[in-house]
Short mmCIF file of C-alpha atoms in Angstrom, two decimals:
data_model
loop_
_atom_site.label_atom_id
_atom_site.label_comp_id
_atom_site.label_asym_id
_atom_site.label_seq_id
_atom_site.Cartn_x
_atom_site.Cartn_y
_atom_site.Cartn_z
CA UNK A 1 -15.59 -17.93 -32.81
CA UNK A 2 -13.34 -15.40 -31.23
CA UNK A 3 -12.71 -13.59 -34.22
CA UNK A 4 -16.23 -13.63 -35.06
CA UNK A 5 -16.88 -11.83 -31.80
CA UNK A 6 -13.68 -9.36 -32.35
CA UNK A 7 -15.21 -8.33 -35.44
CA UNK A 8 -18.72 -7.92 -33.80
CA UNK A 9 -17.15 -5.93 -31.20
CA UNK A 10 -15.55 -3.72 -33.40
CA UNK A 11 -18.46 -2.24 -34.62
CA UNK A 12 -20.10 -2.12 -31.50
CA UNK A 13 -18.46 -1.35 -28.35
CA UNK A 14 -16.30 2.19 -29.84
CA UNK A 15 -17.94 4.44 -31.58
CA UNK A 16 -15.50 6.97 -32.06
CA UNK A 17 -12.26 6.70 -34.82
CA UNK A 18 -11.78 4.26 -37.15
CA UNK A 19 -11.41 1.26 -35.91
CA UNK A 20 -12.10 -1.14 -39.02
CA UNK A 21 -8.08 -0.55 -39.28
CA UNK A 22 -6.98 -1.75 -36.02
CA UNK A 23 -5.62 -5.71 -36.74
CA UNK A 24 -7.73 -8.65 -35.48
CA UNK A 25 -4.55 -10.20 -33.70
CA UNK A 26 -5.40 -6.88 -31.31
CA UNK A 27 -8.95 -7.66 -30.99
CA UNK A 28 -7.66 -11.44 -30.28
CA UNK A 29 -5.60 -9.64 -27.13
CA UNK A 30 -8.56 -7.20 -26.20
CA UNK A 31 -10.52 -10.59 -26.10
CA UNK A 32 -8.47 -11.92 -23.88
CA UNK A 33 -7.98 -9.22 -21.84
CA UNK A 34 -11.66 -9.31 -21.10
CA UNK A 35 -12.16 -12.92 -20.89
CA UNK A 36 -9.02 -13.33 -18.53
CA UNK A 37 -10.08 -11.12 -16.11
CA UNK A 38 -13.83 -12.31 -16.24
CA UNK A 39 -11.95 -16.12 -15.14
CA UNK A 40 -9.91 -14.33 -12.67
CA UNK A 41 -13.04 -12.87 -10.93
CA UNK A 42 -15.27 -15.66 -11.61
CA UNK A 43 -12.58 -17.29 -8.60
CA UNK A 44 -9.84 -15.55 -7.41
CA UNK A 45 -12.01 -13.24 -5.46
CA UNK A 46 -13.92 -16.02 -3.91
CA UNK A 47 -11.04 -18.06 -3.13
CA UNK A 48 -10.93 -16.86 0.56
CA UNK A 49 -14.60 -17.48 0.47
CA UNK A 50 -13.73 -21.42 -0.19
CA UNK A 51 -10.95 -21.80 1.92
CA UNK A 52 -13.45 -20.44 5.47
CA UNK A 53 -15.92 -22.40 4.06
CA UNK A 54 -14.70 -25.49 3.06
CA UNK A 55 -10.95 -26.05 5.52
CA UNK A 56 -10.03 -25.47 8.95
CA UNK A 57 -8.01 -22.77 8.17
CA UNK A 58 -8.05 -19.44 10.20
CA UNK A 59 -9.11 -15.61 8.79
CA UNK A 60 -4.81 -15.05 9.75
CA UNK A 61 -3.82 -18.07 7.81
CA UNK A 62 -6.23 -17.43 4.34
CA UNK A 63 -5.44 -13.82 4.47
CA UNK A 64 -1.27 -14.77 3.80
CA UNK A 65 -2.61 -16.84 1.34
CA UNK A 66 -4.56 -14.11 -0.28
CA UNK A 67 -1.65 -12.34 -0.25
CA UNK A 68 0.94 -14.16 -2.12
CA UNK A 69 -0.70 -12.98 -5.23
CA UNK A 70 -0.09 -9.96 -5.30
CA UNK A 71 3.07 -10.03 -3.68
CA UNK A 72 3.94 -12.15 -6.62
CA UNK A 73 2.87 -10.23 -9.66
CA UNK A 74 5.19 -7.38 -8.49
CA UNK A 75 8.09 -9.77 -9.15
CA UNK A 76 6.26 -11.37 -12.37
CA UNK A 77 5.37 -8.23 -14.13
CA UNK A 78 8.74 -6.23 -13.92
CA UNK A 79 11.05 -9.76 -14.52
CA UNK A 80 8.42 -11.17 -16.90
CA UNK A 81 8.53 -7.51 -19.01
CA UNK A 82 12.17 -7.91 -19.58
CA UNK A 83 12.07 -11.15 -20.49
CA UNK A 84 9.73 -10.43 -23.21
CA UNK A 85 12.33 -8.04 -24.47
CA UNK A 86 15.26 -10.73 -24.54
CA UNK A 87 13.21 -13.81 -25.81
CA UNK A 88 10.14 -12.66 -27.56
CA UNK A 89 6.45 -12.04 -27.33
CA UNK A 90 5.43 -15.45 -28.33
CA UNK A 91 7.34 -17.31 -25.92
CA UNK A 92 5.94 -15.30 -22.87
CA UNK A 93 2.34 -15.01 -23.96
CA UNK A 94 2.10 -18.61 -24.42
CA UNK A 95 3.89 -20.16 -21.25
CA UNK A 96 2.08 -17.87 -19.06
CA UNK A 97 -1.67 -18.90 -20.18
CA UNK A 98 -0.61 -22.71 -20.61
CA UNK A 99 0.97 -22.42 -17.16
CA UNK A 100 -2.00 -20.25 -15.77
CA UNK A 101 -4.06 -23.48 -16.62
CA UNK A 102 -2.35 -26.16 -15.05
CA UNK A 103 -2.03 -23.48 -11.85
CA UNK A 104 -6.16 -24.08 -11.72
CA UNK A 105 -6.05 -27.32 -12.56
CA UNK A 106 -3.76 -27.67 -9.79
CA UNK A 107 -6.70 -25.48 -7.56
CA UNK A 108 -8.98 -27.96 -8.38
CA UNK A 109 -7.33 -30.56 -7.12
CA UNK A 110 -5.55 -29.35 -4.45
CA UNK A 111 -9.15 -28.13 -3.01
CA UNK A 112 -9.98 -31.97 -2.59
CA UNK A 113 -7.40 -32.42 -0.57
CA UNK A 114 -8.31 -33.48 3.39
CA UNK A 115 -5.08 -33.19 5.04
CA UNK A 116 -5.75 -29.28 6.21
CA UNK A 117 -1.71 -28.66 6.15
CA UNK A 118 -0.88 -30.12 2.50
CA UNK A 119 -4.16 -27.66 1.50
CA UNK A 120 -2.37 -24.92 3.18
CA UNK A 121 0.46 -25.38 1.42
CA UNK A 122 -0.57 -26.40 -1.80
CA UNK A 123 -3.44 -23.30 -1.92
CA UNK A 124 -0.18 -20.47 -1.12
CA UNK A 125 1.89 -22.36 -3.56
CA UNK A 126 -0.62 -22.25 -6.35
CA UNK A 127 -1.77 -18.75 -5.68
CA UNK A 128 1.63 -17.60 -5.77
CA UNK A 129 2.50 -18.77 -8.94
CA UNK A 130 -1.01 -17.30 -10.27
CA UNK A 131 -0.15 -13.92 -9.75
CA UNK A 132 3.07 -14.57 -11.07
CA UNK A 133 2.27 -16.03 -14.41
CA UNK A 134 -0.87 -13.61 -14.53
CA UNK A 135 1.71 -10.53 -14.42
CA UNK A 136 3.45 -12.74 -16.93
CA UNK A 137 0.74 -12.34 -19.13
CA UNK A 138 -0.38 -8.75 -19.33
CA UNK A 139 2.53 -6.71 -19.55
CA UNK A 140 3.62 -8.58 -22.75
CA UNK A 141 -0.03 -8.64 -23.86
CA UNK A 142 0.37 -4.70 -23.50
CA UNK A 143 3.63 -4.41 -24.82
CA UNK A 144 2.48 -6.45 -28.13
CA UNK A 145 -0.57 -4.37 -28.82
CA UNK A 146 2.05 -1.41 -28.98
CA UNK A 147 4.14 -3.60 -31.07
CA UNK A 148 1.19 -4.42 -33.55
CA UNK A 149 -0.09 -0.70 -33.53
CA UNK A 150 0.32 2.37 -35.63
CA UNK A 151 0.48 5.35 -34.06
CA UNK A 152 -2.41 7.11 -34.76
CA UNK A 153 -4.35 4.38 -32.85
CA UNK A 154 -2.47 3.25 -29.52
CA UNK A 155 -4.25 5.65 -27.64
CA UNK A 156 -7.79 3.93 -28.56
CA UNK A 157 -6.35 0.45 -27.96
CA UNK A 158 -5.28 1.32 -24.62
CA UNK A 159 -9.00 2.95 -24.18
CA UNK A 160 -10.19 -0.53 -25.28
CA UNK A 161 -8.25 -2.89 -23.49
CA UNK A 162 -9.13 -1.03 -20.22
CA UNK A 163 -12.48 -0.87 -21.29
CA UNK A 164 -12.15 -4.21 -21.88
CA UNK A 165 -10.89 -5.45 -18.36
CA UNK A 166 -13.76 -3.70 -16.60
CA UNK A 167 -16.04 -5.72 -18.83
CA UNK A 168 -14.49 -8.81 -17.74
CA UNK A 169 -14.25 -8.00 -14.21
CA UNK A 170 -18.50 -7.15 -14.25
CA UNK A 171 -19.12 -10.48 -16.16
CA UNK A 172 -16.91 -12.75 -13.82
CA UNK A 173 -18.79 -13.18 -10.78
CA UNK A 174 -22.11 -13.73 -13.08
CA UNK A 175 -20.49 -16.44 -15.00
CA UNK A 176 -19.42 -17.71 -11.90
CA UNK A 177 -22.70 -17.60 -10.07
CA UNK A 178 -24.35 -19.48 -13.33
CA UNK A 179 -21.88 -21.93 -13.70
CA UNK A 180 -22.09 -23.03 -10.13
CA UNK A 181 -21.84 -21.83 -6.55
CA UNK A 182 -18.75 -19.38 -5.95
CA UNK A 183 -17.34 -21.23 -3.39
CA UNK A 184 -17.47 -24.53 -5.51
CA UNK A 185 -14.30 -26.14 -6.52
CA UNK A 186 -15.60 -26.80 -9.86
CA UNK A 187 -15.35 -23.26 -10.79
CA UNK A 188 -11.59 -23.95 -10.75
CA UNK A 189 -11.72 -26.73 -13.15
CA UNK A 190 -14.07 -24.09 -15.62
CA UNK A 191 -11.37 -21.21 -15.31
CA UNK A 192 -8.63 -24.11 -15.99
CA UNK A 193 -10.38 -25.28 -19.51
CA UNK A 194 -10.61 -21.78 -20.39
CA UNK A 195 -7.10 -20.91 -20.30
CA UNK A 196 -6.58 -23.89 -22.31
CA UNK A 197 -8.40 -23.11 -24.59
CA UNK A 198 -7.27 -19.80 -25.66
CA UNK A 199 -3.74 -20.35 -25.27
CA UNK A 200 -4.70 -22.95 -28.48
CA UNK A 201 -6.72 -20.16 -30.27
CA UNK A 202 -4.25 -17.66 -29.22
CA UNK A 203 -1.21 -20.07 -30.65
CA UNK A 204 -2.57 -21.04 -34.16
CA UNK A 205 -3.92 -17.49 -34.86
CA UNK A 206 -0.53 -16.04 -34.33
CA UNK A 207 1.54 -18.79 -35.81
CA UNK A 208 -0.71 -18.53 -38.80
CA UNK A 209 -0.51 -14.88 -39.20
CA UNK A 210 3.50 -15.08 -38.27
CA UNK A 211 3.20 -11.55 -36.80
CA UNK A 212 3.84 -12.26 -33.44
CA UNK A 213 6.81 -9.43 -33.61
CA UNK A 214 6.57 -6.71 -34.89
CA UNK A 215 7.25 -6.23 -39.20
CA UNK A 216 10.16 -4.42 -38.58
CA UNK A 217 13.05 -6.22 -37.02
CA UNK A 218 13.94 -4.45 -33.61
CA UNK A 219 17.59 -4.77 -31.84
CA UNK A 220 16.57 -7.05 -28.25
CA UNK A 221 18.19 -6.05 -24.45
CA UNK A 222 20.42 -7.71 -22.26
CA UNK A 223 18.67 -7.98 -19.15
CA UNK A 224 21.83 -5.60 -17.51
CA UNK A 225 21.02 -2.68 -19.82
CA UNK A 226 16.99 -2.89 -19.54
CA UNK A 227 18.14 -2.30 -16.05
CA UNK A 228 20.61 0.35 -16.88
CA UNK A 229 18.35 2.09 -18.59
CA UNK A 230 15.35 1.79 -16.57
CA UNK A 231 17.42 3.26 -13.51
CA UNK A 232 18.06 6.00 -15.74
CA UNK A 233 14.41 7.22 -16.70
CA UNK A 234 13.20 9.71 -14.00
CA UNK A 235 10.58 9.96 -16.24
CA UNK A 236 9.48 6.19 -15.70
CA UNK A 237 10.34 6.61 -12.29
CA UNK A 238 7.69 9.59 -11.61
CA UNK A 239 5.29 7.87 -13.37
CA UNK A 240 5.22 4.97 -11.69
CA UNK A 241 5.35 6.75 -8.22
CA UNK A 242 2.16 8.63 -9.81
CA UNK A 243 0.57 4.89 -10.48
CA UNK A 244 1.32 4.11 -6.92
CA UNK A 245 -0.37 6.99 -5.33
CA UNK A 246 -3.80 6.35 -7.55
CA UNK A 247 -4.10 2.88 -7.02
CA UNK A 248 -3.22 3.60 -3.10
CA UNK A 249 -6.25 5.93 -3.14
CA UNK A 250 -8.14 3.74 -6.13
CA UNK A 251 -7.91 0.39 -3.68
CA UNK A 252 -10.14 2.07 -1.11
CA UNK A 253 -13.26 1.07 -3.16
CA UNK A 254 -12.79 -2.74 -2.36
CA UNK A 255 -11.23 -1.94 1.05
CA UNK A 256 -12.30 0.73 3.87
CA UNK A 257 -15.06 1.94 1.98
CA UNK A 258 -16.90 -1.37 2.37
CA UNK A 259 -15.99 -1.08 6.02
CA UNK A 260 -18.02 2.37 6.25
CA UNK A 261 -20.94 1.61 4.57
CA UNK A 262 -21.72 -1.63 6.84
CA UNK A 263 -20.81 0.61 10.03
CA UNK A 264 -23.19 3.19 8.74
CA UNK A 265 -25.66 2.01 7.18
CA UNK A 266 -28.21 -1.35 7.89
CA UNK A 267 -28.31 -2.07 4.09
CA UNK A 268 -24.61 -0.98 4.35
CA UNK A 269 -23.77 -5.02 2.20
CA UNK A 270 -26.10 -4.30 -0.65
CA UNK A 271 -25.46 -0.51 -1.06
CA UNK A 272 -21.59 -1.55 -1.28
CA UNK A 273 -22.47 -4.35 -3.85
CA UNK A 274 -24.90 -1.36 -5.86
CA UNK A 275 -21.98 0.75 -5.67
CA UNK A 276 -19.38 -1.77 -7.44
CA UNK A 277 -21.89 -2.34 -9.78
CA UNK A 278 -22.44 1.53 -10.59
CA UNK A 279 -18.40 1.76 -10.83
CA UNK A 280 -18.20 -1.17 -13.53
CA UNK A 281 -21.26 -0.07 -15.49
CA UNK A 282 -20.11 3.81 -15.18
CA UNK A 283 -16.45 2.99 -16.98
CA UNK A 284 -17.95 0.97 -19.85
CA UNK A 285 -20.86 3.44 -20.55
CA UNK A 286 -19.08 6.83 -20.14
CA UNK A 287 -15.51 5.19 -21.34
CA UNK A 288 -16.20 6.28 -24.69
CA UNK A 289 -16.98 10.25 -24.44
CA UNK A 290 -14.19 9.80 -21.76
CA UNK A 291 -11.66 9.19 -24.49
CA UNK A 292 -12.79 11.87 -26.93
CA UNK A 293 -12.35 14.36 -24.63
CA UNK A 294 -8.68 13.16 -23.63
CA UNK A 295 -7.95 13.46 -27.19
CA UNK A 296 -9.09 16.74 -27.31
CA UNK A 297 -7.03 18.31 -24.13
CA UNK A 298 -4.36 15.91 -24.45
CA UNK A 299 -2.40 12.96 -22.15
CA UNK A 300 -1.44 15.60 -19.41
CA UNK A 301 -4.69 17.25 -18.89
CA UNK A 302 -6.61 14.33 -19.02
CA UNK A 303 -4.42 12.57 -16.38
CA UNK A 304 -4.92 16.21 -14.08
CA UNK A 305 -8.39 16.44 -14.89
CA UNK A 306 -8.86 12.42 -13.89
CA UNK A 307 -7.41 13.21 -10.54
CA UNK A 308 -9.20 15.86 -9.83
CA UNK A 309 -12.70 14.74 -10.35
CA UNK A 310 -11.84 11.16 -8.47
CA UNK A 311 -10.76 13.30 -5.66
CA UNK A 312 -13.85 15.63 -5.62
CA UNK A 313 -15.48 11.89 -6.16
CA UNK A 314 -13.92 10.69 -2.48
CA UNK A 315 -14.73 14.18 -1.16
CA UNK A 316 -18.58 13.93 -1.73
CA UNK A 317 -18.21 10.64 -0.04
CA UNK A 318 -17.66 12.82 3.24
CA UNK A 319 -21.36 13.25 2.74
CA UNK A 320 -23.08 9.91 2.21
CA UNK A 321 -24.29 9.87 5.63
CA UNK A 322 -26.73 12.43 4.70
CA UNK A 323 -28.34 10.53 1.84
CA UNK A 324 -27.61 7.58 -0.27
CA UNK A 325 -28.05 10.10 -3.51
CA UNK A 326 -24.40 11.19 -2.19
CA UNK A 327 -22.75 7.81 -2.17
CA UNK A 328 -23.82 7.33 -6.09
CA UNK A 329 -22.52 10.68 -6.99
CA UNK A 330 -19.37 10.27 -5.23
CA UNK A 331 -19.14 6.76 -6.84
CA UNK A 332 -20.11 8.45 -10.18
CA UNK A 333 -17.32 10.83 -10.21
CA UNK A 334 -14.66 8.09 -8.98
CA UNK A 335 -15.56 5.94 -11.35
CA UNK A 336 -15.35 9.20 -14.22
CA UNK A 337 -11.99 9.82 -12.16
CA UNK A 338 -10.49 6.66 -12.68
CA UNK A 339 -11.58 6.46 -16.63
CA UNK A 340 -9.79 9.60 -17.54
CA UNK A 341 -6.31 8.11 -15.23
CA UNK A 342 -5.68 4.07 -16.23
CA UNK A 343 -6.00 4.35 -19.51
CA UNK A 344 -3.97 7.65 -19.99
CA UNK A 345 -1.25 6.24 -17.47
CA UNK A 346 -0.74 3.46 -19.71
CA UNK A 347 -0.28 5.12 -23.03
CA UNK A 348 2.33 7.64 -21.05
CA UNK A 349 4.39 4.36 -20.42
CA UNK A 350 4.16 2.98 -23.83
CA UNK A 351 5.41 6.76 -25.62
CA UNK A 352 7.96 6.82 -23.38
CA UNK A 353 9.54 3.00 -24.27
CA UNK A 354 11.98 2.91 -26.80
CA UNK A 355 10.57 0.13 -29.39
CA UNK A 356 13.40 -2.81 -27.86
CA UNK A 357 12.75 -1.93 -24.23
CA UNK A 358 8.68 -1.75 -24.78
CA UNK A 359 8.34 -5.08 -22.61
CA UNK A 360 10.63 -3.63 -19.88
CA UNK A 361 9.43 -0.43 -19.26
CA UNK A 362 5.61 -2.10 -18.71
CA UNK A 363 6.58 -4.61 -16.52
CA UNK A 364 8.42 -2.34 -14.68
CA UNK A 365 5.24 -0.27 -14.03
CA UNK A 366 3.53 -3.03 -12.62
CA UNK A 367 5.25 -1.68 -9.72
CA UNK A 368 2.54 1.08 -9.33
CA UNK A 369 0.51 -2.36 -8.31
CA UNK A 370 2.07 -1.92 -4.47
CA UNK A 371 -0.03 0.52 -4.04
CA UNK A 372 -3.28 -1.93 -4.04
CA UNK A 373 -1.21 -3.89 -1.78
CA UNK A 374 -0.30 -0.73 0.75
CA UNK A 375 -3.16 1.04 0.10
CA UNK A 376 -6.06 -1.00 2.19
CA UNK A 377 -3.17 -0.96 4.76
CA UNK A 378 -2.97 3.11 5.11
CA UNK A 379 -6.83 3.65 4.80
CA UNK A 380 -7.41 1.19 7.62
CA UNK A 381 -5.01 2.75 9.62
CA UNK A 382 -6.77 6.30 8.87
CA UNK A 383 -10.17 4.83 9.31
CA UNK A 384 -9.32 3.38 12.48
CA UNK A 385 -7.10 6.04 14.16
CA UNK A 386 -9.11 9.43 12.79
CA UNK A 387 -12.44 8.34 10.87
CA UNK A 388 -14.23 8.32 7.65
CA UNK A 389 -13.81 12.07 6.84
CA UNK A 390 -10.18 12.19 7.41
CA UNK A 391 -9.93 9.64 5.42
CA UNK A 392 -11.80 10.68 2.29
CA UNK A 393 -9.92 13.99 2.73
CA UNK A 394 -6.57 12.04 2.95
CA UNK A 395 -7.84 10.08 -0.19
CA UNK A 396 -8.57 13.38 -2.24
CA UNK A 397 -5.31 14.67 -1.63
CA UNK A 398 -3.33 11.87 -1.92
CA UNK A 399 -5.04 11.67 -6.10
CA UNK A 400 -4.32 15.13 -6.66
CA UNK A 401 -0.41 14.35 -5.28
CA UNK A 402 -0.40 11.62 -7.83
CA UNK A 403 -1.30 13.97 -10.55
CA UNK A 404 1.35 16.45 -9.72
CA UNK A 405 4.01 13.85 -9.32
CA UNK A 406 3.48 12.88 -12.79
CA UNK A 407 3.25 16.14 -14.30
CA UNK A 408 6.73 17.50 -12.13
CA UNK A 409 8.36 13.88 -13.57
CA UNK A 410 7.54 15.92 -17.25
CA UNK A 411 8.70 19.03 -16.30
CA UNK A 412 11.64 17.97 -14.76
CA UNK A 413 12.44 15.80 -18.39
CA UNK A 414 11.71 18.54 -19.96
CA UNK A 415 13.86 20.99 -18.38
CA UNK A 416 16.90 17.95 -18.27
CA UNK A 417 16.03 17.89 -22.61
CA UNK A 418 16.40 21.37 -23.16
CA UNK A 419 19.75 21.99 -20.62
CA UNK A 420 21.42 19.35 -22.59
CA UNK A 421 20.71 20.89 -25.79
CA UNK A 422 22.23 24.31 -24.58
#
């Protein structure tokens, strides 16, 4: 069934570049990509929803539980990276989704539970380990798809697979709302079967095919010289500082903005709801011109041009109070913003990683994921001390910073290349 959709889906959803030639173990991984973060959504984001609805528990008390997740992944992503490096592909990709569904199984369960302490402790436990086995799971799944790619096609992949994610993350709160209520406990046993299931599907496609690593045999890292040699690249290190900045400014949409629109306006709850819907459907629609025009100015430009237009995107939002035409224009631009940057910012990782260290070097930018963590942090602070146009301003600048920090982190490698050579 899933590679009956793959194959559907590769005539469908890119029209641009031939993509009869990319493998279907890829459009296995794009699958999942999609259909993981669809599960995620359909009840990760409601999860604080459950907990005020259905414990005792207090907005201070769901809120660290929220936040274990995230906290977590940091850890997962950069460990679980170099791991992949040292003991394989195969071994990561599959622990992480079988484990991923006994950590909702273990949801569903534990949400039955009517001692309010044991639910306290069994919810932070279980959401903990979720992030970590989720940031488990997509760095490798990254990492492979470079592994299984030529070339001439890693930049489309990494097109799809984002492309891919935003699908998932528009269908996941629909599935959720058809399979049941969002605060329902059963939606936890649902996400649990499905992780099940394609860890099976994922596990006898690849273990047929026997192309889990790549054809050529490459040379694996000790864990002490990924290190080493992560340390080393200033590169890496600029880039990820970049990826910090834009997601700082990027986790504004799910954070302060919502807070301005209620304060402002009285339909302030559905115009925010409109507006994530505009983002999602703006990425998948535009995501393809988006790429042919990166391939046209190249990885550098596009990631300068990205920041630019996200920035004049949060600038225009310093004029929503005059009309609601301005908050979908602003939102328009983001979202055009933020399709030129993720996509781009990932294939600058994956030329950068040498072919043993390709695992390493992405979980090590899951480190640009603190600034989702910092970022609703900063903006509330700016909201609350100076305002919404502060803000916004603060915003813009803050994505054109991340642009230049990037760019300087190529110079700078650059100019370190060619002084060697002399």
């Amino acid at each position: 069934m899933i590679l009956g959709a793959t194959h559907y889906a590769s005539k469908f959803m890119i029209v641009t570049g031939p993509v009869e030639k990319i493998r279907k173990e890829i459009w296995v991984l794009l699958f999942g990509a999609a259909a993981i973060k669809a599960a995620n959504f359909m009840t990760i984001p409601f999860i604080a929803v459950f907990l005020i609805k259905n414990s005792q528990l207090n907005s201070l008390q769901v809120g660290m539980i929220v936040a274990l997740s995230p906290l977590a992944s940091l850890l997962g992503g950069f460990f679980g990276g170099q791991l992949s490096d040292i003991i394989g592909r195969k071994v990561m990709l599959f622990s992480s989704l079988f484990m991923l569904s006994l950590i909702f199984f273990g949801f569903y369960l534990a949400a039955g539970q009517t001692d309010i302490g044991m639910k306290l402790m069994l919810f932070s436990l279980l959401n903990a380990c979720c992030g970590l086995f989720s940031s488990l799971f997509h760095p490798v799944s990254a990492a492979l798809m470079g592994d299984l790619s030529p070339a001439r096609l890693k930049g489309k992949i990494y097109q799809l697979r984002y492309f891919s994610i935003n699908v998932g993350a528009a269908l996941g709160p629909v599935i959720g709302g058809w399979l049941g209520a969002n605060a329902s406990r059963t939606n936890f046993l649902h996400t649990s079967y499905f992780y099940l299931c394609y860890a099976l599907i994922l596990t006898a496609i690849f273990i047929r095919k026997s192309r889990m690593e790549p054809a050529t045999a490459v040379k694996r890292s000790s864990f002490k010289a990924s290190c080493r040699v992560l340390a080393g690249d200033r590169r890496l290190q600029y880039l990820i500082l970049s990826g910090l900045l834009f997601n700082l400014c990027y986790s504004q949409l799910e954070s302060t903005i919502s807070q301005v629109l209620v304060s402002q306006f009285a339909d302030g709850v559905k115009y925010f709801s409109y507006m994530l819907t505009a983002n999602g459907l703006t990425v998948i629609v535009f995501h393809a011109p988006v790429y042919a025009i990166g391939r046209r100015v190249g990885l550098n430009m596009s990631l300068l041009a990205g920041s630019v237009i996200f920035a004049l995107g949060m600038m225009l939002m310093t004029l929503q109070t005059w009309s609601v035409f301005f908050l979908f224009a602003a939102i328009f631009l983001i979202s055009i913003g933020e399709a030129f940057v993720f996509p781009v910012a990932t294939e600058l990782i994956e030329r950068l990683a040498p072919d043993s260290l390709r695992g390493s070097y992405f979980g090590a930018s899951t480190f640009r994921n603190l600034g989702l963590a910092i970022g609703p942090v900063v903006g509330g602070y700016v909201l609350t001390h100076y305002g919404p146009i502060p803000l916004f301003v603060f915003i813009s600048m803050t994505a054109i910073a991340s642009a230049i920090v990037a760019l300087y982190g190529e110079q700078l490698a650059a100019s370190t290349t060619i002084q060697q050579s002399i």
